[in-house]
Coordinates of C-alpha atoms (C1' of nucleotides) and ligand atoms in Angstrom, one line a residue:
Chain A
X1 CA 0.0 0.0 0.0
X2 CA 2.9 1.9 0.5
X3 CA 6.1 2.0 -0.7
X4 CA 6.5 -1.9 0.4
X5 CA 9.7 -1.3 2.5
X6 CA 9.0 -4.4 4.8
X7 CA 6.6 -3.0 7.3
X8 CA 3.3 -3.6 7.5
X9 CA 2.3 -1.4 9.5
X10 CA 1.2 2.1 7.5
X11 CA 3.2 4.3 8.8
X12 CA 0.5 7.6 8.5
X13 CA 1.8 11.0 8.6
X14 CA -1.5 11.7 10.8
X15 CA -2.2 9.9 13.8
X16 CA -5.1 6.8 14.1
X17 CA -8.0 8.6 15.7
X18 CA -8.5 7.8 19.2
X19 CA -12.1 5.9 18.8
X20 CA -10.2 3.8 17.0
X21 CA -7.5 3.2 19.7
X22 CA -9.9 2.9 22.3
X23 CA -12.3 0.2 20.5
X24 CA -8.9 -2.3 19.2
X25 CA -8.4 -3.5 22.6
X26 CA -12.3 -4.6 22.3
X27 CA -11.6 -6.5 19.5
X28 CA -8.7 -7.9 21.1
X29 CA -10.1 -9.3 24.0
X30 CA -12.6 -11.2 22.1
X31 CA -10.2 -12.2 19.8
X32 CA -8.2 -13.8 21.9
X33 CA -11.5 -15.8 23.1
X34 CA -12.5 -16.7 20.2
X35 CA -9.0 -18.1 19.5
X36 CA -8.5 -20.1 23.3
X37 CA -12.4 -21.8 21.6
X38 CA -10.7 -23.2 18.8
X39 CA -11.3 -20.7 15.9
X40 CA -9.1 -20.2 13.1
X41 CA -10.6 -17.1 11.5
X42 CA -13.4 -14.3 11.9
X43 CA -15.4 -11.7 10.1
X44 CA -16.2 -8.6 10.9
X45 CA -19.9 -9.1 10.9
X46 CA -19.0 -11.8 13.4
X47 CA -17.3 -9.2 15.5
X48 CA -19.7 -6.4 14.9
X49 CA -22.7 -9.1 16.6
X50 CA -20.6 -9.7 19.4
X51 CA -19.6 -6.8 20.3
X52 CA -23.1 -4.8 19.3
X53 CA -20.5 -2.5 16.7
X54 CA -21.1 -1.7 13.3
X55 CA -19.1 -4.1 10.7
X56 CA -17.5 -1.3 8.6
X57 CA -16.6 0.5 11.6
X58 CA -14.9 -2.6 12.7
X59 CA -13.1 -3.5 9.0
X60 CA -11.7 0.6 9.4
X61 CA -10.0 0.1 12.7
X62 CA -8.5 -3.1 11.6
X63 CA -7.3 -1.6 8.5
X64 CA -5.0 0.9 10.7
X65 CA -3.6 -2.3 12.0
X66 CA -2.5 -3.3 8.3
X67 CA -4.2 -6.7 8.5
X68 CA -5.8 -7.8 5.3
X69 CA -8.8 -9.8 5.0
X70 CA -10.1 -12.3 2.5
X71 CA -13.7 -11.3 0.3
X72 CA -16.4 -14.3 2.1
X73 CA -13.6 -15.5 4.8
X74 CA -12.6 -12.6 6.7
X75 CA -9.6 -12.4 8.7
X76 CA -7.0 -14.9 10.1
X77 CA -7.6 -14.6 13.9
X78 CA -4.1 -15.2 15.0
X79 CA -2.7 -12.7 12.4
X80 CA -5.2 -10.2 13.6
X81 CA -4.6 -10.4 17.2
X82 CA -0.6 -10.1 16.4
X83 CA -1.6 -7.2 14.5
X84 CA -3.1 -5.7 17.1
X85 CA -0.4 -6.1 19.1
X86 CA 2.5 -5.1 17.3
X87 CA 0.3 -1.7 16.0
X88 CA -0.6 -1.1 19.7
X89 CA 3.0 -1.7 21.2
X90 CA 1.5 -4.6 23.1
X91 CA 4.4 -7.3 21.8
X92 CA 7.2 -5.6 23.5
X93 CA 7.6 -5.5 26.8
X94 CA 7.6 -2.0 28.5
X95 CA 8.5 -1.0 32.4
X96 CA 7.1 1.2 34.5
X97 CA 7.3 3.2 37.5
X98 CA 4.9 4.0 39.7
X99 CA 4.6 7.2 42.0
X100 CA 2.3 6.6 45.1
X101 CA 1.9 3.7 47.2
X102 CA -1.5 4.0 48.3
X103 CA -4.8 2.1 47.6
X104 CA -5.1 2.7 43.8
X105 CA -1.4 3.0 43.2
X106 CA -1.1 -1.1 45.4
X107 CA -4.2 -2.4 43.2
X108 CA -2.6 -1.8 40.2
X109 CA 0.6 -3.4 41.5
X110 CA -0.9 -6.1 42.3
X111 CA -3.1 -6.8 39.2
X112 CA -1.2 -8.9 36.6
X113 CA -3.4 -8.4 33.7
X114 CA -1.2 -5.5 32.0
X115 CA 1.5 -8.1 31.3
X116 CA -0.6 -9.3 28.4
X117 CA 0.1 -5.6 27.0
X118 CA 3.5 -6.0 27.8
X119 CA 3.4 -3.3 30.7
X120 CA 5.2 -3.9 33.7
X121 CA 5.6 -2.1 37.0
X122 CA 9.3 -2.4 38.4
X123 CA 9.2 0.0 41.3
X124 CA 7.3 1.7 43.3
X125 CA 8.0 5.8 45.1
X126 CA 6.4 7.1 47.6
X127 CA 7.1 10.3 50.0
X128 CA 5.8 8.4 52.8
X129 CA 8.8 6.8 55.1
X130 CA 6.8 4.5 56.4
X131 CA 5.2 3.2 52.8
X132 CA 9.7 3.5 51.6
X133 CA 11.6 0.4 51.9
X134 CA 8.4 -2.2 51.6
X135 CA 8.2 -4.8 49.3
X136 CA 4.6 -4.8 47.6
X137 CA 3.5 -7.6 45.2
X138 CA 7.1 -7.7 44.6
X139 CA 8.0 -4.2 43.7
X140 CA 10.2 -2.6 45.7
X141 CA 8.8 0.9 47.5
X142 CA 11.6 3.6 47.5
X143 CA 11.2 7.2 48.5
X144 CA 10.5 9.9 45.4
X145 CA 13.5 11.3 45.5
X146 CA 15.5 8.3 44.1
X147 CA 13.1 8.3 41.9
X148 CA 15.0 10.5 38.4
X149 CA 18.3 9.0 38.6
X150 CA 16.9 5.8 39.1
X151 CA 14.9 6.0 36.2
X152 CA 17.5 7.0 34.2
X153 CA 19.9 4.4 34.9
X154 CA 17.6 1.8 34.1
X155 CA 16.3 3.6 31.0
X156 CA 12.6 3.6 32.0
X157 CA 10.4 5.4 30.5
X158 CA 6.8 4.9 31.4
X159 CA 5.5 6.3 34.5
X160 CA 2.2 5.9 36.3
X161 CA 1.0 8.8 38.5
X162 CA -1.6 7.3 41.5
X163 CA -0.5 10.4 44.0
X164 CA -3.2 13.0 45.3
X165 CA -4.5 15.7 43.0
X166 CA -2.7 18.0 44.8
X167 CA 0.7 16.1 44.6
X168 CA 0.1 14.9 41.0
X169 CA 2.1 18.1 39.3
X170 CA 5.1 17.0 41.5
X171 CA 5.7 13.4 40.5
X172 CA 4.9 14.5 36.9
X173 CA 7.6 16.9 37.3
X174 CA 10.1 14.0 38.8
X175 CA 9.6 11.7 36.2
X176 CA 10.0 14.3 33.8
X177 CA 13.0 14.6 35.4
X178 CA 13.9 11.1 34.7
X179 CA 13.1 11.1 31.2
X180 CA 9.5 9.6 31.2
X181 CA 8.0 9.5 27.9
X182 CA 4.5 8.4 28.3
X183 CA 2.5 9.0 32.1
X184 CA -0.8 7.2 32.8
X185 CA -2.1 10.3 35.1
X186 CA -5.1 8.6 37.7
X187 CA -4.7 11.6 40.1
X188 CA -7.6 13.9 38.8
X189 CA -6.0 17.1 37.9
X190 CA -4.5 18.7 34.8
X191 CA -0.4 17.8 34.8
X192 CA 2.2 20.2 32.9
X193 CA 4.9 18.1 30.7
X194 CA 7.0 19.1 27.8
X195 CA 5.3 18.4 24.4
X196 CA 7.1 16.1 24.2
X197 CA 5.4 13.7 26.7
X198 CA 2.6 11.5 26.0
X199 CA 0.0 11.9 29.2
X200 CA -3.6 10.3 29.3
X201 CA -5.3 10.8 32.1
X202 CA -7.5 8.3 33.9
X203 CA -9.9 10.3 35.3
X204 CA -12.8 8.9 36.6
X205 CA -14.6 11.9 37.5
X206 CA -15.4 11.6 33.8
X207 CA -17.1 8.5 33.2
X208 CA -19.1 9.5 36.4
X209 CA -20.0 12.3 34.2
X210 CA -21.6 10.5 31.7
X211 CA -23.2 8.0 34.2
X212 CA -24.6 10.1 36.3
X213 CA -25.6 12.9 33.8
X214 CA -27.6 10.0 31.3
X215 CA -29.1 8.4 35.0
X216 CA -29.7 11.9 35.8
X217 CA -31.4 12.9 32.9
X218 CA -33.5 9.6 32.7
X219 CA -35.1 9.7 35.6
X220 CA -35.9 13.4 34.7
X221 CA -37.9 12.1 31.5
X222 CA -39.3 9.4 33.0
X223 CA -41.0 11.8 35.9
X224 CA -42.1 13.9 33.5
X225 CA -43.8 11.3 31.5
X226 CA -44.7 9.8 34.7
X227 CA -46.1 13.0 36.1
X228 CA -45.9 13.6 39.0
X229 CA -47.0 17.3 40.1
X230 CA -44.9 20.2 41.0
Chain W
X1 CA -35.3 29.5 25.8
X2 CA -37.9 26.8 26.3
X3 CA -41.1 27.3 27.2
X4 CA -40.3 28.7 30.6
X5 CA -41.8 26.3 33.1
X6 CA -39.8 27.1 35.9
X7 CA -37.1 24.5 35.4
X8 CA -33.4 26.1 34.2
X9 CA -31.7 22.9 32.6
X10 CA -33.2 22.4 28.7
X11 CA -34.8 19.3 28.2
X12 CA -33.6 18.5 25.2
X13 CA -34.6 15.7 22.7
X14 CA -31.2 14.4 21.9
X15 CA -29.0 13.7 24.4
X16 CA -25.6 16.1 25.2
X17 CA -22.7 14.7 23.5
X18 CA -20.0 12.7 25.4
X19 CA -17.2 14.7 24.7
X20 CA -19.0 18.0 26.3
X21 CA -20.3 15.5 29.5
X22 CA -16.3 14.5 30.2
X23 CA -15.4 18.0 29.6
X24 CA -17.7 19.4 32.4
X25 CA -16.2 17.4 35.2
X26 CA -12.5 19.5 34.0
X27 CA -14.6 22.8 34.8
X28 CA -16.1 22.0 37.8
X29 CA -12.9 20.9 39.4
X30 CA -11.2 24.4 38.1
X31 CA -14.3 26.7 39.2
X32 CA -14.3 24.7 42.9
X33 CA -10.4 25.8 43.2
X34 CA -10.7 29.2 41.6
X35 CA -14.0 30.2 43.9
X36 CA -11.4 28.7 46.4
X37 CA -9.0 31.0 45.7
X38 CA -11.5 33.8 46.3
X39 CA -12.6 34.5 42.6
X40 CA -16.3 35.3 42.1
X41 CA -16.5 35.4 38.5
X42 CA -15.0 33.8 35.2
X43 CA -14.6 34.0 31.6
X44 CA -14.4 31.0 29.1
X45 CA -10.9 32.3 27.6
X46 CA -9.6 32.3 31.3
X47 CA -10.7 28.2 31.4
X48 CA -9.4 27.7 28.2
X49 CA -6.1 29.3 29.0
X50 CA -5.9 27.1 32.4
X51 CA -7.2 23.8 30.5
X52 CA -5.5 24.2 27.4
X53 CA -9.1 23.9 25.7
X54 CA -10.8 26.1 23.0
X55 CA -12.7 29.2 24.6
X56 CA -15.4 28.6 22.1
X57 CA -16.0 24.9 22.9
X58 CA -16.2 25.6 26.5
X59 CA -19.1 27.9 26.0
X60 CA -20.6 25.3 24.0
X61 CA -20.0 23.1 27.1
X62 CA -21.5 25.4 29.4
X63 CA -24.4 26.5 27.5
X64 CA -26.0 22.5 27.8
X65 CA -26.2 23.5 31.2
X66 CA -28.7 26.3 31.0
X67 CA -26.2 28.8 32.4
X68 CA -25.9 32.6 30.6
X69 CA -23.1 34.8 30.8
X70 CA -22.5 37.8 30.7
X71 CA -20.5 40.0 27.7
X72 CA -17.3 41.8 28.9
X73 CA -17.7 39.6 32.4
X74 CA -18.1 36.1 32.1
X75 CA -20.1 33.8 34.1
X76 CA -20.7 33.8 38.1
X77 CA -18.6 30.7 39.8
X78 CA -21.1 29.8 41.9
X79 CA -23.9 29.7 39.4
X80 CA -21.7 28.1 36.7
X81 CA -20.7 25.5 39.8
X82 CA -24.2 24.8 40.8
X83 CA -25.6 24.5 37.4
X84 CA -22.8 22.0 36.2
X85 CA -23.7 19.9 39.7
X86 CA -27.4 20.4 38.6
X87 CA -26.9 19.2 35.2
X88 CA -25.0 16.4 36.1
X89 CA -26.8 15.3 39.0
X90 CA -23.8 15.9 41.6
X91 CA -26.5 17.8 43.6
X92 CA -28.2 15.1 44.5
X93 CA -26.7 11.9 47.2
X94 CA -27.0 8.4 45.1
X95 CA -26.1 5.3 46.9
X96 CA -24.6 2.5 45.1
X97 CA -23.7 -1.1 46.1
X98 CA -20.3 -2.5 45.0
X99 CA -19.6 -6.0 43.9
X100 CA -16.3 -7.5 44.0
X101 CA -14.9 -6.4 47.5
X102 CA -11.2 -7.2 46.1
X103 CA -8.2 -4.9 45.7
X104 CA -9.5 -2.3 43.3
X105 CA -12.9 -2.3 45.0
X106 CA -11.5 -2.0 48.5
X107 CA -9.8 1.2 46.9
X108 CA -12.6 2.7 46.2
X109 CA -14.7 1.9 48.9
X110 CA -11.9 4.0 50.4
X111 CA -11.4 6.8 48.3
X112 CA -13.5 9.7 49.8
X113 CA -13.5 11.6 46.5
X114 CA -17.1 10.4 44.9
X115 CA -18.9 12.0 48.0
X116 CA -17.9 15.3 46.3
X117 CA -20.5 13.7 43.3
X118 CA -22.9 12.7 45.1
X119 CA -22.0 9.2 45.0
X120 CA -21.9 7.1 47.7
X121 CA -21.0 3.7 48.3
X122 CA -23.4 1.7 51.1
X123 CA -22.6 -1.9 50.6
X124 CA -20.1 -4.4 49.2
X125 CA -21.1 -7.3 48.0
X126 CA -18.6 -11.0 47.1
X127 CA -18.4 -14.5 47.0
X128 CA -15.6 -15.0 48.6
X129 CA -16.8 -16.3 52.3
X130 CA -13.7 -14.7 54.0
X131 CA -14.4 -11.5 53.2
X132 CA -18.1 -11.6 53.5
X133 CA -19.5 -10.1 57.3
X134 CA -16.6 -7.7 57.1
X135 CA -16.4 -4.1 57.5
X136 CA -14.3 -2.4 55.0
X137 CA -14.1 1.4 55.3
X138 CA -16.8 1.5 57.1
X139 CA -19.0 -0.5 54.7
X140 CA -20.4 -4.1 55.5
X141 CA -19.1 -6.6 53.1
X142 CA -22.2 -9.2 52.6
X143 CA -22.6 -12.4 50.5
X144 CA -23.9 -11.9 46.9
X145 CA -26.7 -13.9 47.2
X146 CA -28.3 -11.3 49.4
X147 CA -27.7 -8.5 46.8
X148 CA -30.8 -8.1 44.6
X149 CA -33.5 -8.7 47.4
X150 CA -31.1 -5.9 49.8
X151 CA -31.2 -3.5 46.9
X152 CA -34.7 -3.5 46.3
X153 CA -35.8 -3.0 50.0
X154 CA -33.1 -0.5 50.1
X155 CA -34.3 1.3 46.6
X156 CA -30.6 1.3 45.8
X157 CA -30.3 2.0 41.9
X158 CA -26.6 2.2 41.2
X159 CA -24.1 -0.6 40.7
X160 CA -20.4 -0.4 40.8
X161 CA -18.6 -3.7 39.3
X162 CA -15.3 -4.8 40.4
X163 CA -15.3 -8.7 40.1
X164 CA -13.5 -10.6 37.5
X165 CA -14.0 -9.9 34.0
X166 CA -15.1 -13.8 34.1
X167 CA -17.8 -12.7 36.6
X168 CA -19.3 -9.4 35.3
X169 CA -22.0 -10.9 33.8
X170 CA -22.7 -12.5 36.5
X171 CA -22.6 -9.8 38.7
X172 CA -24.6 -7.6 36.6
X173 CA -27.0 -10.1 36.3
X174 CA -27.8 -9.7 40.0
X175 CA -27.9 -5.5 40.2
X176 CA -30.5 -6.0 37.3
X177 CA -32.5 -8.5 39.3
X178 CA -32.5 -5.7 42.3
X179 CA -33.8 -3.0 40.0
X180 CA -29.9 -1.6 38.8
X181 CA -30.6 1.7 36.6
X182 CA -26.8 2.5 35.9
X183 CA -23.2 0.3 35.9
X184 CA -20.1 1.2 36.3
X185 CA -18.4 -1.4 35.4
X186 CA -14.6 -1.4 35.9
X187 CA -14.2 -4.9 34.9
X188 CA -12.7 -5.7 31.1
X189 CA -15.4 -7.1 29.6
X190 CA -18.3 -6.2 27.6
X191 CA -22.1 -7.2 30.0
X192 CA -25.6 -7.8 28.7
X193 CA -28.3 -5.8 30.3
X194 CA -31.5 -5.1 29.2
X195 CA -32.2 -1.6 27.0
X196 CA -33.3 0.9 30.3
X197 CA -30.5 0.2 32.4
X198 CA -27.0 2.5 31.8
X199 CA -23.5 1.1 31.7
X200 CA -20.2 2.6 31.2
X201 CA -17.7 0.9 31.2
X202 CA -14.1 2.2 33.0
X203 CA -11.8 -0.3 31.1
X204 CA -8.2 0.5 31.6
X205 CA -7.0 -1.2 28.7
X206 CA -8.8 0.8 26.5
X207 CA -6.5 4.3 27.7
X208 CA -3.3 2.2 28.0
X209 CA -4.2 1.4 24.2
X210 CA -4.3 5.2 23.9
X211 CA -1.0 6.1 25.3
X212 CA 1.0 2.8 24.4
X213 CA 0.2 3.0 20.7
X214 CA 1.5 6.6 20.8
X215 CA 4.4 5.7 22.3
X216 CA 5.1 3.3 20.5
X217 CA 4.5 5.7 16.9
X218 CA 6.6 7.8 18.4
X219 CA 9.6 5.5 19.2
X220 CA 9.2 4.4 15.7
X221 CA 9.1 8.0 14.2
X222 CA 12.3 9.1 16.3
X223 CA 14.1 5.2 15.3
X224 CA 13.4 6.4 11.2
X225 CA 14.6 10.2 11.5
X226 CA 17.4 9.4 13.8
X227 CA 18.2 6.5 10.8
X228 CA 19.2 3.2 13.0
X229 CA 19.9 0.9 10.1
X230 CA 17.7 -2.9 9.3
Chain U
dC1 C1' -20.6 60.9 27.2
dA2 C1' -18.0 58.6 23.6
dT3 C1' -14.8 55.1 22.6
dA4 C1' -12.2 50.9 23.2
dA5 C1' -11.7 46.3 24.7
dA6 C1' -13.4 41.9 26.2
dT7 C1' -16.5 38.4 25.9
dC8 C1' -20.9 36.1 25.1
dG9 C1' -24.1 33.9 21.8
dA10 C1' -25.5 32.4 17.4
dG11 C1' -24.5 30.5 13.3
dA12 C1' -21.3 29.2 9.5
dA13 C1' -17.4 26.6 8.2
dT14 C1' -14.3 23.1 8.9
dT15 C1' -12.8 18.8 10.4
dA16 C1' -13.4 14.2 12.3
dT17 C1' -15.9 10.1 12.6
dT18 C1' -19.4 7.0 11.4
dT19 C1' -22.4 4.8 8.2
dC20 C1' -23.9 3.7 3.6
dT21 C1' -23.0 2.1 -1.3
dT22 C1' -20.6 -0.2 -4.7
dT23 C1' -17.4 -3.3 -6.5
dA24 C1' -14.4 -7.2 -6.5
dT25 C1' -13.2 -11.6 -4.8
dA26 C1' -13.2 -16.1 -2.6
dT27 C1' -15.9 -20.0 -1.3
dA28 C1' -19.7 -23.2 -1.5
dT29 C1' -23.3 -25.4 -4.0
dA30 C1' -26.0 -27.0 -7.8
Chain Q
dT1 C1' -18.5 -25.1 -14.6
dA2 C1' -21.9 -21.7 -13.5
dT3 C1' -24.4 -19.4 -9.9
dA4 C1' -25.3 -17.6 -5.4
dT5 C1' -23.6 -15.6 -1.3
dA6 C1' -20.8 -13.6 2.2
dT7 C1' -17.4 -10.5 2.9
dA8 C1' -13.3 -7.3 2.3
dA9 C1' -12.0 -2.9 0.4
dA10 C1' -12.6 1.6 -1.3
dG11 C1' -14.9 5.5 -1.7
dA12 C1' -19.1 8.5 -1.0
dA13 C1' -22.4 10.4 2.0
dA14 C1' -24.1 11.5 6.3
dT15 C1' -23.5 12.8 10.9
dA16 C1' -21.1 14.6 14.9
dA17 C1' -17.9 17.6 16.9
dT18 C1' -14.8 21.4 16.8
dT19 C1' -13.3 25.7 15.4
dC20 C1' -14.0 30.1 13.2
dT21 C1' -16.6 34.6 12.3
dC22 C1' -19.3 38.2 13.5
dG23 C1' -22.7 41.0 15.7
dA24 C1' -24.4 42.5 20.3
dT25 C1' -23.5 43.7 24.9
dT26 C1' -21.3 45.2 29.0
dT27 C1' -17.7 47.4 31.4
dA28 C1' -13.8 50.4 31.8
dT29 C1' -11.4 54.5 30.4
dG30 C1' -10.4 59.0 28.5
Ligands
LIG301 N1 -8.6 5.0 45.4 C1 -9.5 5.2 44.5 O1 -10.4 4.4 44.3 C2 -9.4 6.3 43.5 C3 -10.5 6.6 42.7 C4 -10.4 7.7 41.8 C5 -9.3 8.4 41.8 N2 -8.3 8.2 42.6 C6 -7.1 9.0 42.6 O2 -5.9 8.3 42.6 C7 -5.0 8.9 43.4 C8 -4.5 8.0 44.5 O3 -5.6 7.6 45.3 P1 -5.5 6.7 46.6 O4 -6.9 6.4 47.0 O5 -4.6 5.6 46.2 O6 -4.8 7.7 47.6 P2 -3.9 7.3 48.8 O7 -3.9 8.4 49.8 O8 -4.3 5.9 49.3 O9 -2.5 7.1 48.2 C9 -1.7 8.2 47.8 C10 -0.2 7.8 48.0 O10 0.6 8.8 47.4 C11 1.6 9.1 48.3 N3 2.1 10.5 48.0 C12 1.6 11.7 48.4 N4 2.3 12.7 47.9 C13 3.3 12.1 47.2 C14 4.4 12.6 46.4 N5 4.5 13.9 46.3 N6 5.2 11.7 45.8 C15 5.0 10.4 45.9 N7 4.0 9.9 46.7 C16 3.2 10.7 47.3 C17 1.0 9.0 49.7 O11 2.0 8.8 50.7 C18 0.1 7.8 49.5 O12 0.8 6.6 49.8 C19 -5.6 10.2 43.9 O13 -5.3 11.2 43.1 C20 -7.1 9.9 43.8 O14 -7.8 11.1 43.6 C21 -8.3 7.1 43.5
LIG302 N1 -6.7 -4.1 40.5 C1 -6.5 -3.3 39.5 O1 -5.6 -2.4 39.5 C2 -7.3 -3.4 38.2 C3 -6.9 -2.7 37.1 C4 -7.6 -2.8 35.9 C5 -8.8 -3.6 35.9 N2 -9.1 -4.2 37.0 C6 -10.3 -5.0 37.0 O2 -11.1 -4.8 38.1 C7 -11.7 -6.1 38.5 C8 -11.3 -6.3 39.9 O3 -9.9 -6.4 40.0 P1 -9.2 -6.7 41.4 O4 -7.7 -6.5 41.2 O5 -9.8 -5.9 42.5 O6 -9.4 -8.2 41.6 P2 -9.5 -9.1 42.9 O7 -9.3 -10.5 42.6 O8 -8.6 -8.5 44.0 O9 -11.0 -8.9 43.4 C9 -12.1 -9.5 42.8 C10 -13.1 -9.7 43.9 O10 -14.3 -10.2 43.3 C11 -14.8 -11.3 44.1 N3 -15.7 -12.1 43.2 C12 -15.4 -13.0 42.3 N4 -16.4 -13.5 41.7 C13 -17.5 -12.8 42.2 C14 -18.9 -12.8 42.0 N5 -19.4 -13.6 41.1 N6 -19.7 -12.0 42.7 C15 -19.1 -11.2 43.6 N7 -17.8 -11.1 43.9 C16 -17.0 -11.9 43.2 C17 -13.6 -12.0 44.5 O11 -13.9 -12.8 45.7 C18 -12.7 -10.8 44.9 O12 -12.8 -10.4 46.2 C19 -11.2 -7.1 37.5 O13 -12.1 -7.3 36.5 C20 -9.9 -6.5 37.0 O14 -9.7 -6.9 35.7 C21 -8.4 -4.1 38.2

DNA sequence: CATAAATCGAGAATTATTTCTTTATATATA
DNA sequence: TATATATAAAGAAATAATTCTCGATTTATG
């Protein structure tokens, strides 16, 4: 589709739209179902029905991914979930840091499903002496300010913020120190980085949003229709 | 603007767009710290400076929630604050039962933060008999079996999943049986509930799809330009 | 009191995303 | 082998969301 210089995957001079992004790892899951039940290979309108998506919708995103289907056979599911994961970064493995010990920031230490998209947390900071020096689901717990010149000497470049709101600019600003490339934010407030740092933020206040807004809004019509009186 | 019957939010026929619903919680969050700070009034190019965000959208954003501004002065925190809690239901308490009493949903049986959104959590609910007649965070922790029948005679409407993806169905299975009118469901996989009952779905995979895939693109980018050879 | 500057509000234009339409192709079946 | 059918692929059309433009309004200032 390209020049063919080896690589599959399109290398556009505009990003993949986010919708996109955020429905591949839908497809992946099932995928990967699908493939543990014994299938071979799978059609969009297969995947559209599952998933309650439209078809076309589906054939787009996997186009990004360069996979190429056959007319009346659709896809090879193994090729589609490597795919996936080479075009999402899922097939190499990436390490991470994490900056704050508490609740949130020990749940995700202690979940193993983000191996499968080859993240990995290697060590945890905290400011908290009494949190430093602990050993949580295997991560090591050291205090924040080791935190840049450790990260530099073992080149890692993804960072995960789980500190307070009100702390969150600070650990951005340490592993910006350390070089971080990419921060998953789940403190709920706005972080400054270079440009050149990737952030999303994980901000839950946001889906609550929608939630309670559409809930919200529901039961306004549905007293309405119901009528009760002012 | 409508017919004026007393009530300030517009019912409108179509619902509000997502992207303006997980915008609002961003402005709320600045307004609370800027009334804070002792401000009493604000402009949409003073958000937009702070957020990084395009003035004009943000008075699109505003506007769905019935409040007017004024030329020259901009819009009165308080009323801008109350009329986003207003529009997205913040204003009003809604008590939700959890299921899955694990690591992530001991977090956030723990996390104080939702109180600010009116949501909060009254119950946990598991399988697991050793964690069941416990009190976490203050919270009982009873057996699932008891959940629909405890919702109903408690009129509790909102469901908060944290079980294993494997379970979700399940679990959602049981808030529909008590009566569930919104999910949160923070498990990765996709649940089946009938039409009149509101999920969204907080799935971490799909953001660290987000950010990874950049990353990676990026990586790849910087590996061409800088000219590391096959 | 006139003028300038900032900002809202409404609508137009642009851009992004989704959905529809058509065509070509591979497989199965008669 | 011919025909029917499901489906990918490509492009067009429709829809949704964002950004731009401009007129109106309010406040501050000379
Ligand atoms: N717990 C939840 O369920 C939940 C839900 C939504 C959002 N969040 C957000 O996630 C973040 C963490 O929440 P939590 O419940 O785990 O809080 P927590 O208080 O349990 O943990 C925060 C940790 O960060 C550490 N910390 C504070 N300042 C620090 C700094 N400057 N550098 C390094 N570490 C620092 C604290 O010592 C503590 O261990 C918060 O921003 C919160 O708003 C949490
Ligand atoms: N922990 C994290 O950081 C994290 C991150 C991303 C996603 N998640 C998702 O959140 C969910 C919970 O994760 P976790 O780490 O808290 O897991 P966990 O194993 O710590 O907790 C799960 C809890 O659910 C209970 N449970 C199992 N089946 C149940 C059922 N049918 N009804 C009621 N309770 C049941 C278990 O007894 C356990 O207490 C999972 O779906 C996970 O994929 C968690």
């Amino acid at each position: 589709m390209n020049e063919s210089k080896g690589r599959s995957i399109p290398e556009t001079v505009k990003g993949v739209p986010e919708p996109t992004l955020r429905r591949l790892p839908l497809y992946y899951r099932l995928l990967k179902q699908l493939r543990d039940s014994g299938r071979a290979g799978v059609s969009c309108t297969m995947i559209g029905t599952e998933l309650k998506l439209d078809p076309t919708q589906i054939r787009k995103d996997i186009e990004v991914t360069g996979t190429v289907g056959r007319p009346k056979v659709g896809y090879d599911i193994n090729e589609l979930i490597c795919a996936i994961e080479r075009f999402l970064g899922w097939d190499n493995t990436v390490e991470a840091f994490l900056v704050g010990a508490g609740s949130l920031g020990e749940a995700l230490m202690g979940y193993g499903g983000f191996t499968e998209c080859g993240l990995q947390i290697v060590a945890a900071f905290d400011v908290d002496p009494t949190k430093c020096h602990r050993v949580m689901h295997g991560k090591h717990v050291r205090h924040v300010s080791k935190l840049p010149n450790l990260m530099r000497r073992m080149k890692v470049r993804f960072g995960i913020i789980t500190v307070p709101a009100a702390e969150a600019q600070q650990a951005a600003n340490l592993l910006v120190e350390g070089g971080v490339l990419a921060i998953w934010n789940f403190a709920p407030a706005k972080i400054q980085v270079p440009e050149r740092v990737i952030v999303t933020n994980e901000d839950l206040y946001c889906s609550l949003a929608v939630l309670s807004q559409k809930m919200t809004r529901k039961l306004a019509l549905s007293r309405s229709k119901g009528g009760s009186k002012p």
